[in-house]
Short mmCIF file of C-alpha atoms and ligand atoms in Angstrom, two decimals:
data_model
loop_
_atom_site.label_atom_id
_atom_site.label_comp_id
_atom_site.label_asym_id
_atom_site.label_seq_id
_atom_site.Cartn_x
_atom_site.Cartn_y
_atom_site.Cartn_z
CA UNK O 16 -9.64 13.46 -28.59
CA UNK O 17 -7.97 10.82 -26.09
CA UNK O 18 -4.39 10.19 -26.91
CA UNK O 19 -4.74 6.28 -26.09
CA UNK O 20 -6.74 4.36 -28.71
CA UNK O 21 -10.08 2.93 -27.34
CA UNK O 22 -10.00 -0.88 -27.68
CA UNK O 23 -12.23 -2.22 -30.54
CA UNK O 24 -14.56 -4.10 -28.26
CA UNK O 25 -15.40 -0.95 -26.39
CA UNK O 26 -16.06 0.94 -29.64
CA UNK O 27 -18.14 -1.87 -30.75
CA UNK O 28 -20.27 -1.79 -27.58
CA UNK O 29 -20.70 1.90 -27.95
CA UNK O 30 -21.86 1.51 -31.46
CA UNK O 31 -24.20 -1.55 -30.47
CA UNK O 32 -26.05 0.63 -27.89
CA UNK O 33 -26.44 3.65 -30.24
CA UNK O 34 -27.92 1.53 -32.90
CA UNK O 35 -30.45 0.49 -30.17
CA UNK O 36 -31.25 4.06 -29.54
CA UNK O 37 -29.29 3.87 -26.30
CA UNK O 38 -26.06 4.97 -24.92
CA UNK O 39 -22.85 3.04 -23.58
CA UNK O 40 -20.27 5.63 -22.02
CA UNK O 41 -16.85 4.43 -20.92
CA UNK O 42 -16.64 6.38 -17.63
CA UNK O 43 -14.27 6.98 -14.58
CA UNK O 44 -10.71 5.50 -14.22
CA UNK O 45 -10.43 4.49 -17.85
CA UNK O 46 -11.27 7.88 -19.18
CA UNK O 47 -8.94 9.46 -16.82
CA UNK O 48 -6.05 7.07 -17.52
CA UNK O 49 -6.58 7.29 -21.47
CA UNK O 50 -6.51 11.13 -21.25
CA UNK O 51 -3.10 10.80 -19.37
CA UNK O 52 -1.78 8.35 -21.91
CA UNK O 53 -1.91 5.56 -19.39
CA UNK O 54 -3.16 2.09 -20.22
CA UNK O 55 -6.58 1.61 -18.19
CA UNK O 56 -6.69 -1.77 -16.28
CA UNK O 57 -10.33 -2.11 -16.90
CA UNK O 58 -13.04 -0.40 -18.96
CA UNK O 59 -16.10 0.46 -17.07
CA UNK O 60 -19.01 1.68 -19.05
CA UNK O 61 -22.05 3.41 -17.83
CA UNK O 62 -25.43 2.60 -19.83
CA UNK O 63 -28.63 4.25 -20.31
CA UNK O 64 -30.53 0.97 -20.06
CA UNK O 65 -31.95 -0.95 -17.11
CA UNK O 66 -29.91 -4.29 -16.56
CA UNK O 67 -32.56 -6.44 -18.20
CA UNK O 68 -32.50 -4.35 -21.53
CA UNK O 69 -28.64 -4.33 -21.35
CA UNK O 70 -28.72 -7.92 -21.35
CA UNK O 71 -31.15 -8.17 -24.00
CA UNK O 72 -29.33 -5.97 -26.31
CA UNK O 73 -26.13 -7.57 -25.71
CA UNK O 74 -27.44 -11.17 -25.96
CA UNK O 75 -29.18 -10.25 -29.31
CA UNK O 76 -25.67 -9.33 -30.50
CA UNK O 77 -24.42 -12.67 -29.75
CA UNK O 78 -22.36 -11.68 -26.63
CA UNK O 79 -22.25 -13.67 -23.41
CA UNK O 80 -23.60 -11.69 -20.44
CA UNK O 81 -23.08 -12.26 -16.81
CA UNK O 82 -25.29 -10.63 -14.37
CA UNK O 83 -22.45 -9.81 -11.93
CA UNK O 84 -24.07 -7.22 -9.70
CA UNK O 85 -27.86 -6.74 -10.79
CA UNK O 86 -28.39 -5.03 -7.29
CA UNK O 87 -26.12 -2.12 -8.57
CA UNK O 88 -27.35 -2.34 -12.15
CA UNK O 89 -24.12 -4.18 -13.20
CA UNK O 90 -23.87 -6.85 -15.99
CA UNK O 91 -20.57 -7.88 -17.34
CA UNK O 92 -20.58 -8.38 -21.11
CA UNK O 93 -17.97 -10.45 -23.12
CA UNK O 94 -17.50 -8.50 -26.17
CA UNK O 95 -15.62 -9.41 -29.37
CA UNK O 96 -15.32 -12.80 -31.30
CA UNK O 97 -11.63 -13.61 -30.42
CA UNK O 98 -10.88 -15.32 -27.35
CA UNK O 99 -10.15 -14.18 -24.67
CA UNK O 100 -13.30 -11.97 -25.13
CA UNK O 101 -12.87 -8.65 -23.34
CA UNK O 102 -15.19 -8.44 -20.22
CA UNK O 103 -16.74 -5.00 -19.77
CA UNK O 104 -18.76 -4.13 -16.88
CA UNK O 105 -21.97 -2.20 -17.92
CA UNK O 106 -23.72 -0.40 -15.14
CA UNK O 107 -26.82 1.57 -15.39
CA UNK O 108 -26.46 5.26 -14.98
CA UNK O 109 -27.57 6.08 -11.45
CA UNK O 110 -27.82 8.51 -8.71
CA UNK O 111 -26.97 7.58 -5.09
CA UNK O 112 -29.77 8.56 -2.32
CA UNK O 113 -28.72 9.80 1.06
CA UNK O 114 -25.84 8.38 3.07
CA UNK O 115 -27.00 8.32 6.60
CA UNK O 116 -24.15 5.97 7.76
CA UNK O 117 -21.43 7.74 5.98
CA UNK O 118 -20.62 4.52 3.94
CA UNK O 119 -23.33 3.03 2.19
CA UNK O 120 -25.92 4.86 0.03
CA UNK O 121 -29.37 4.48 1.51
CA UNK O 122 -30.87 4.04 -1.87
CA UNK O 123 -29.54 3.68 -5.50
CA UNK O 124 -32.03 4.82 -8.22
CA UNK O 125 -31.28 4.02 -11.99
CA UNK O 126 -32.16 7.04 -13.73
CA UNK O 127 -30.26 6.08 -17.11
CA UNK O 128 -29.00 9.64 -17.17
CA UNK O 129 -25.21 10.13 -17.52
CA UNK O 130 -25.15 13.53 -15.74
CA UNK O 131 -26.40 11.78 -12.67
CA UNK O 132 -24.15 9.25 -12.84
CA UNK O 133 -21.15 11.53 -13.17
CA UNK O 134 -22.40 13.73 -10.20
CA UNK O 135 -22.22 10.70 -7.72
CA UNK O 136 -18.49 10.15 -8.43
CA UNK O 137 -15.75 11.20 -6.11
CA UNK O 138 -13.23 13.44 -7.99
CA UNK O 139 -13.35 15.70 -11.02
CA UNK O 140 -10.72 13.63 -12.86
CA UNK O 141 -12.69 10.43 -12.05
CA UNK O 142 -16.16 11.85 -13.26
CA UNK O 143 -15.64 12.06 -17.02
CA UNK O 144 -17.24 9.84 -19.87
CA UNK O 145 -16.56 9.35 -23.36
CA UNK O 146 -19.38 9.82 -25.77
CA UNK O 147 -19.78 9.75 -29.72
CA UNK O 148 -20.57 13.02 -31.39
CA UNK O 149 -23.16 12.90 -34.16
CA UNK O 150 -20.44 12.80 -36.84
CA UNK O 151 -19.09 9.45 -35.16
CA UNK O 152 -15.90 11.05 -33.58
CA UNK O 153 -15.28 10.37 -29.78
CA UNK O 154 -15.85 13.32 -27.48
CA UNK O 155 -15.47 13.73 -23.86
CA UNK O 156 -18.44 14.44 -21.38
CA UNK O 157 -16.78 16.60 -18.61
CA UNK O 158 -19.29 18.44 -16.47
CA UNK O 159 -16.99 19.35 -13.58
CA UNK O 160 -13.81 20.59 -15.09
CA UNK O 161 -12.09 17.15 -14.99
CA UNK O 162 -10.04 17.93 -18.25
CA UNK O 163 -8.53 21.27 -16.53
CA UNK O 164 -7.89 19.59 -13.22
CA UNK O 165 -5.96 16.73 -15.05
CA UNK O 166 -3.88 19.18 -17.07
CA UNK O 167 -3.17 21.20 -13.93
CA UNK O 168 -2.77 17.99 -11.96
CA UNK O 169 -5.30 18.76 -9.24
CA UNK O 170 -7.35 16.35 -7.47
CA UNK O 171 -10.77 17.96 -6.45
CA UNK O 172 -14.08 16.64 -5.17
CA UNK O 173 -17.10 16.76 -7.42
CA UNK O 174 -19.40 19.16 -5.57
CA UNK O 175 -19.07 20.29 -2.01
CA UNK O 176 -16.05 18.47 -0.42
CA UNK O 177 -17.53 18.38 3.17
CA UNK O 178 -20.74 16.89 1.79
CA UNK O 179 -18.95 14.41 -0.43
CA UNK O 180 -16.60 13.02 2.38
CA UNK O 181 -19.60 13.13 4.83
CA UNK O 182 -21.45 10.70 2.37
CA UNK O 183 -18.65 8.24 2.06
CA UNK O 184 -15.57 8.62 4.29
CA UNK O 185 -13.42 6.09 2.31
CA UNK O 186 -13.09 9.02 -0.20
CA UNK O 187 -10.78 10.68 2.43
CA UNK O 188 -8.33 7.91 1.69
CA UNK O 189 -8.98 7.55 -1.97
CA UNK O 190 -8.17 11.27 -2.32
CA UNK O 191 -4.65 10.83 -0.72
CA UNK O 192 -4.11 7.45 -2.76
CA UNK O 193 -5.11 9.17 -6.06
CA UNK O 194 -3.19 12.29 -5.37
CA UNK O 195 -0.01 10.17 -4.64
CA UNK O 196 -0.46 7.84 -7.44
CA UNK O 197 -1.13 10.44 -10.00
CA UNK O 198 1.33 12.87 -8.51
CA UNK O 199 -1.42 15.65 -8.27
CA UNK O 200 -1.86 18.35 -5.63
CA UNK O 201 -5.05 18.25 -3.66
CA UNK O 202 -7.17 21.29 -4.24
CA UNK O 203 -7.06 23.53 -0.99
CA UNK O 204 -10.87 23.35 -0.38
CA UNK O 205 -10.82 19.56 -0.67
CA UNK O 206 -7.74 19.21 1.45
CA UNK O 207 -9.31 21.39 4.29
CA UNK O 208 -12.47 19.10 4.08
CA UNK O 209 -10.21 16.10 4.45
CA UNK O 210 -8.76 17.54 7.86
CA UNK O 211 -12.18 18.54 9.01
CA UNK O 212 -13.77 15.17 8.10
CA UNK O 213 -10.82 12.86 9.24
CA UNK O 214 -12.78 11.47 11.95
CA UNK O 215 -15.14 10.09 9.61
CA UNK O 216 -12.69 7.29 8.76
CA UNK O 217 -13.78 5.48 11.95
CA UNK O 218 -17.06 4.44 10.43
CA UNK O 219 -15.38 2.59 7.66
CA UNK O 220 -14.64 -1.00 7.81
CA UNK O 221 -11.14 -1.79 8.73
CA UNK O 222 -10.55 -4.06 5.76
CA UNK O 223 -11.29 -1.31 3.34
CA UNK O 224 -9.14 1.18 5.39
CA UNK O 225 -6.27 -1.38 5.25
CA UNK O 226 -6.71 -1.99 1.58
CA UNK O 227 -6.22 1.78 0.94
CA UNK O 228 -3.27 1.91 3.18
CA UNK O 229 -1.68 -1.00 1.53
CA UNK O 230 -2.17 0.56 -1.93
CA UNK O 231 -0.60 3.77 -0.57
CA UNK O 232 2.30 2.05 1.02
CA UNK O 233 3.19 -0.20 -1.81
CA UNK O 234 2.49 2.20 -4.63
CA UNK O 235 4.53 4.96 -6.10
CA UNK O 236 5.86 7.61 -3.76
CA UNK O 237 4.82 6.03 -0.61
CA UNK O 238 6.71 8.57 1.50
CA UNK O 239 4.62 11.41 0.21
CA UNK O 240 1.65 9.34 1.02
CA UNK O 241 2.58 8.84 4.49
CA UNK O 242 3.48 12.51 4.83
CA UNK O 243 0.00 13.35 3.67
CA UNK O 244 -1.62 10.89 5.68
CA UNK O 245 0.07 12.31 8.88
CA UNK O 246 -0.39 15.92 7.86
CA UNK O 247 -4.16 15.55 7.20
CA UNK O 248 -4.73 13.90 10.34
CA UNK O 249 -5.88 10.68 8.93
CA UNK O 250 -3.22 8.48 10.20
CA UNK O 251 -4.37 8.13 13.78
CA UNK O 252 -7.82 6.90 12.42
CA UNK O 253 -5.89 4.49 10.09
CA UNK O 254 -4.19 3.28 13.16
CA UNK O 255 -7.45 3.01 15.14
CA UNK O 256 -6.31 5.63 17.70
CA UNK O 257 -3.68 3.18 18.95
CA UNK O 258 -0.94 5.62 20.31
CA UNK O 259 1.66 4.52 17.58
CA UNK O 260 4.85 6.59 17.72
CA UNK O 261 4.74 7.88 13.97
CA UNK O 262 8.07 8.43 12.24
CA UNK O 263 9.08 12.02 11.86
CA UNK O 264 10.24 11.50 8.26
CA UNK O 265 10.21 8.46 6.12
CA UNK O 266 12.14 6.87 3.35
CA UNK O 267 10.04 3.98 2.94
CA UNK O 268 10.45 4.06 -0.97
CA UNK O 269 14.10 2.67 -0.16
CA UNK O 270 12.46 -0.64 1.33
CA UNK O 271 11.32 -3.60 -0.62
CA UNK O 272 7.89 -2.72 -1.92
CA UNK O 273 5.97 -5.32 0.19
CA UNK O 274 3.28 -4.48 2.49
CA UNK O 275 4.61 -6.08 5.65
CA UNK O 276 8.11 -4.41 5.43
CA UNK O 277 6.54 -1.01 4.69
CA UNK O 278 4.07 -1.29 7.39
CA UNK O 279 6.75 -2.52 9.82
CA UNK O 280 8.67 0.77 9.20
CA UNK O 281 5.45 2.89 10.15
CA UNK O 282 5.45 0.86 13.47
CA UNK O 283 9.29 0.74 13.86
CA UNK O 284 9.25 3.45 16.49
CA UNK O 285 6.53 2.07 18.61
CA UNK O 286 7.10 -0.63 21.34
CA UNK O 287 6.19 -4.18 20.41
CA UNK O 288 2.87 -4.52 22.23
CA UNK O 289 1.30 -1.15 20.90
CA UNK O 290 2.66 -1.95 17.59
CA UNK O 291 1.00 -5.46 17.49
CA UNK O 292 -2.31 -3.97 18.65
CA UNK O 293 -2.07 -1.53 15.73
CA UNK O 294 -1.25 -4.15 13.30
CA UNK O 295 -4.17 -6.38 14.58
CA UNK O 296 -6.54 -3.47 14.05
CA UNK O 297 -5.68 -3.56 10.40
CA UNK O 298 -6.79 -7.21 10.14
CA UNK O 299 -3.67 -8.44 8.41
CA UNK O 300 -3.45 -11.96 7.01
CA UNK O 301 -1.82 -14.47 9.19
CA UNK O 302 1.11 -14.32 6.59
CA UNK O 303 1.34 -10.50 6.79
CA UNK O 304 1.04 -10.27 10.48
CA UNK O 305 3.90 -12.76 11.11
CA UNK O 306 6.20 -10.98 8.50
CA UNK O 307 5.52 -7.79 10.30
CA UNK O 308 6.11 -9.02 13.75
CA UNK O 309 9.33 -10.88 12.75
CA UNK O 310 10.76 -7.54 11.66
CA UNK O 311 9.75 -5.89 14.73
CA UNK O 312 10.88 -8.54 17.02
CA UNK O 313 14.29 -8.37 15.49
CA UNK O 314 14.83 -4.61 15.72
CA UNK O 315 15.91 -4.59 19.23
CA UNK O 316 19.78 -4.25 18.75
CA UNK O 317 19.09 -1.40 16.29
CA UNK O 318 16.81 0.61 18.56
CA UNK O 319 19.48 0.85 21.43
CA UNK O 320 21.89 3.65 20.75
CA UNK O 321 24.45 1.04 19.41
CA UNK O 322 27.89 2.54 18.31
CA UNK O 323 28.60 2.30 14.56
CA UNK O 324 31.46 -0.06 14.68
CA UNK O 325 32.69 -3.50 13.84
CA UNK O 326 31.50 -5.02 17.18
CA UNK O 327 27.84 -3.57 16.37
CA UNK O 328 28.25 -4.93 12.83
CA UNK O 329 29.10 -8.57 14.17
CA UNK O 330 26.26 -8.42 16.63
CA UNK O 331 23.83 -7.60 13.89
CA UNK O 332 25.05 -10.42 11.79
CA UNK O 333 24.79 -12.71 14.74
CA UNK O 334 21.30 -11.54 15.40
CA UNK O 335 19.88 -11.59 11.75
CA UNK O 336 21.92 -14.27 10.25
CA UNK O 337 21.58 -14.05 6.34
CA UNK O 338 22.99 -10.91 4.95
CA UNK O 339 20.00 -10.05 3.02
CA UNK O 340 17.80 -10.06 6.10
CA UNK O 341 20.18 -7.87 8.08
CA UNK O 342 20.16 -5.57 5.16
CA UNK O 343 16.40 -5.42 5.15
CA UNK O 344 16.18 -4.70 8.94
CA UNK O 345 18.77 -2.35 8.63
CA UNK O 346 16.85 -0.21 6.00
CA UNK O 347 13.61 -0.48 7.89
CA UNK O 348 15.26 0.78 10.95
CA UNK O 349 16.84 3.91 9.12
CA UNK O 350 13.94 4.41 6.79
CA UNK O 351 12.00 6.21 9.61
CA UNK O 352 14.67 8.63 10.81
CA UNK O 353 15.45 11.72 9.39
CA UNK O 354 19.16 12.09 10.38
CA UNK O 355 20.86 8.67 10.05
CA UNK O 356 21.35 8.00 6.34
CA UNK O 357 25.19 8.01 6.48
CA UNK O 358 25.20 5.79 9.70
CA UNK O 359 23.07 3.39 7.91
CA UNK O 360 25.56 3.16 5.06
CA UNK O 361 28.51 3.02 7.35
CA UNK O 362 27.08 0.25 9.22
CA UNK O 363 25.96 -1.62 6.23
CA UNK O 364 29.68 -1.47 4.84
CA UNK O 365 30.92 -2.77 8.26
CA UNK O 366 28.49 -5.57 8.04
CA UNK O 367 29.68 -6.47 4.54
CA UNK O 368 33.36 -6.07 5.59
CA UNK O 369 32.60 -8.49 8.70
CA UNK O 370 31.02 -11.02 6.40
CA UNK O 371 33.76 -10.69 3.89
CA UNK O 372 36.38 -11.42 6.45
CA UNK O 373 34.42 -14.50 7.74
CA UNK O 374 34.37 -13.15 11.10
CA UNK O 375 32.85 -15.64 13.52
CA UNK O 376 29.41 -14.67 14.70
CA UNK O 377 27.97 -18.08 15.71
CA UNK O 378 28.65 -20.44 18.48
CA UNK O 379 29.37 -23.01 16.05
CA UNK O 380 32.38 -20.97 14.59
CA UNK O 381 34.06 -20.69 18.22
CA UNK O 382 37.50 -22.25 18.37
CA UNK O 383 36.47 -24.40 21.37
CA UNK O 384 33.24 -26.79 21.28
CA UNK O 385 31.23 -28.16 24.22
CA UNK O 386 33.56 -31.12 24.63
CA UNK O 387 36.71 -28.98 24.85
CA UNK O 388 34.90 -26.89 27.64
CA UNK O 389 34.09 -30.20 29.66
CA UNK O 390 37.72 -31.18 29.36
CA UNK O 391 38.68 -27.88 30.73
CA UNK O 392 36.45 -28.82 33.71
CA UNK O 393 33.24 -27.02 33.02
CA UNK O 394 30.54 -29.30 34.44
CA UNK O 395 28.43 -31.08 32.03
CA UNK O 396 24.91 -29.55 31.62
CA UNK O 397 23.42 -25.89 31.37
CA UNK O 398 26.81 -24.44 32.43
CA UNK O 399 28.35 -25.49 29.10
CA UNK O 400 25.74 -23.41 27.14
CA UNK O 401 26.19 -20.50 29.29
CA UNK O 402 29.95 -20.60 29.00
CA UNK O 403 29.67 -20.95 25.22
CA UNK O 404 27.47 -17.85 25.22
CA UNK O 405 30.01 -15.94 27.33
CA UNK O 406 32.84 -16.93 24.89
CA UNK O 407 30.71 -15.89 21.83
CA UNK O 408 30.17 -12.54 23.39
CA UNK O 409 33.79 -12.02 24.00
CA UNK O 410 34.37 -12.86 20.23
CA UNK O 411 31.76 -10.73 18.91
CA UNK O 412 33.61 -7.89 20.64
CA UNK O 413 37.13 -9.07 19.58
CA UNK O 414 37.27 -11.86 17.01
CA UNK O 415 41.10 -12.02 17.67
CA UNK O 416 40.07 -13.99 20.95
CA UNK O 417 38.95 -16.92 18.79
CA UNK O 418 41.69 -19.29 19.28
CA UNK O 419 41.80 -22.39 21.37
CA UNK O 420 44.34 -20.70 23.79
CA UNK O 421 42.71 -17.39 24.30
CA UNK O 422 39.25 -19.02 24.76
CA UNK O 423 40.64 -21.55 27.29
CA UNK O 424 42.28 -18.79 29.15
CA UNK O 425 38.80 -17.05 29.31
CA UNK O 426 37.10 -20.23 30.55
CA UNK O 427 39.67 -20.39 33.27
CA UNK O 428 38.75 -16.73 34.31
CA UNK O 429 35.09 -17.48 34.24
CA UNK O 430 35.88 -20.49 36.62
CA UNK O 431 37.47 -18.44 39.22
CA UNK O 432 34.73 -15.79 39.17
P1 ATP P 522 -8.11 2.17 -10.40
O1 ATP P 522 -7.27 2.27 -11.45
O2 ATP P 522 -7.58 2.32 -9.04
O3 ATP P 522 -9.12 1.04 -10.45
P2 ATP P 522 -10.60 3.77 -10.84
O4 ATP P 522 -10.60 5.27 -10.95
O5 ATP P 522 -10.97 2.72 -11.69
O6 ATP P 522 -9.12 3.55 -10.38
P3 ATP P 522 -12.31 2.53 -8.79
O7 ATP P 522 -12.03 2.28 -7.31
O8 ATP P 522 -12.00 1.24 -9.70
O9 ATP P 522 -11.25 3.46 -9.29
O10 ATP P 522 -13.43 3.09 -9.12
C1 ATP P 522 -14.07 3.49 -10.37
C2 ATP P 522 -14.75 4.69 -10.46
O11 ATP P 522 -16.05 4.71 -9.61
C3 ATP P 522 -13.99 5.88 -10.02
O12 ATP P 522 -13.17 6.45 -11.11
C4 ATP P 522 -14.98 6.84 -9.48
O13 ATP P 522 -15.70 7.58 -10.49
C5 ATP P 522 -16.12 5.80 -9.06
N1 ATP P 522 -15.86 5.59 -7.52
C6 ATP P 522 -15.41 4.55 -6.95
N2 ATP P 522 -15.44 4.58 -5.64
C7 ATP P 522 -16.13 5.68 -5.25
C8 ATP P 522 -16.48 6.38 -4.05
N3 ATP P 522 -16.30 5.77 -2.84
N4 ATP P 522 -17.23 7.45 -4.15
C9 ATP P 522 -17.58 8.07 -5.34
N5 ATP P 522 -17.17 7.52 -6.54
C10 ATP P 522 -16.41 6.31 -6.42
MG1 MG P 523 -10.98 0.75 -11.48
#
């Protein structure tokens, strides 16, 4: 018996089909989540009826029906009296024919047999259904050992893994995503097949690849996800074979959980033009792309071997402005190196200290302004700006220089150079 209760609407639908001499089986993710005691985010139901008959049965019971995907045998049924009524996707049990292109089944045939429907599913824990026993109690249809794998926390292909990844290479990424999200190990034979089949990812649309990557990066334990993507050999195909310098070790979990920041961390070690090409290959939205590139463009002072001292801290404040942004850059920079954890913390403390001491880090905070420079004999025009920049540079190195006297002295020095 599943530990999480089955919603009344789903039970009602199961009973309705049984009364009509047919079957409606909750199947896939909702069964897996229910058995794990997690709330499923939707309930998919496999039915023994063809779509027309599914609609007929449901309409006769007074439920609204939307033919959402007739080609795939799917109709959405709005079950229950109370609003909002629960939408349940009902899909005719089917097999999938050959996959000559490695991504779409050549033919889908509606067989109405749950055994066929479970066999086409990707992993054993995703290939279970709920059924009603003759005495009315719920039971689990588990043809491939999904319950054992769930207990042992193992992600395993249904059937021969090479064949299954060969049929649909998106499953390579789904395997990593589910293993990481569920905190499961990948069965050795399944993992070996992922490594052998990695190149198959090249056949998958870039949007679908990016969608899986996004879920891995923003989900729980992204660092294990990245490590698995690298170890399995999938990462180069995700990045379209663009020569990205992959991080040796990652602590992406420390970063804000948004896709651009975490993607920037993956691209952090790669020079900007190449990183941009890899980014574009993932077809990001304009907003995502802008956010990633802003982070990458801003990383320059942190990529040089800058010493960890107050002068570096002031330069970072000058470069990044708001403290929160500085902190974000800092985290992204250090999230992808194995060694520098304490360096990051020290630098962060220095930045806070510099900010708390209100040390000057912008031209506006200098003790002399443009007019003062002209009064000192600096010719009006571009030289004023250049002189201000040199003064700021000196003050970033040593804030004690930020007095009218000391700066005037410096201006005189620049004039004789
Ligand atoms: P999630 O909680 O992420 O939605 P889910 O298990 O519901 O997890 P879906 O992608 O919504 O995953 O797919 C629903 C079910 O359909 C899966 O549990 C699996 O049985 C099957 N499935 C989905 N995609 C594939 C695929 N590419 N190959 C084989 N079976 C698949
Ligand atoms: Mg789902």
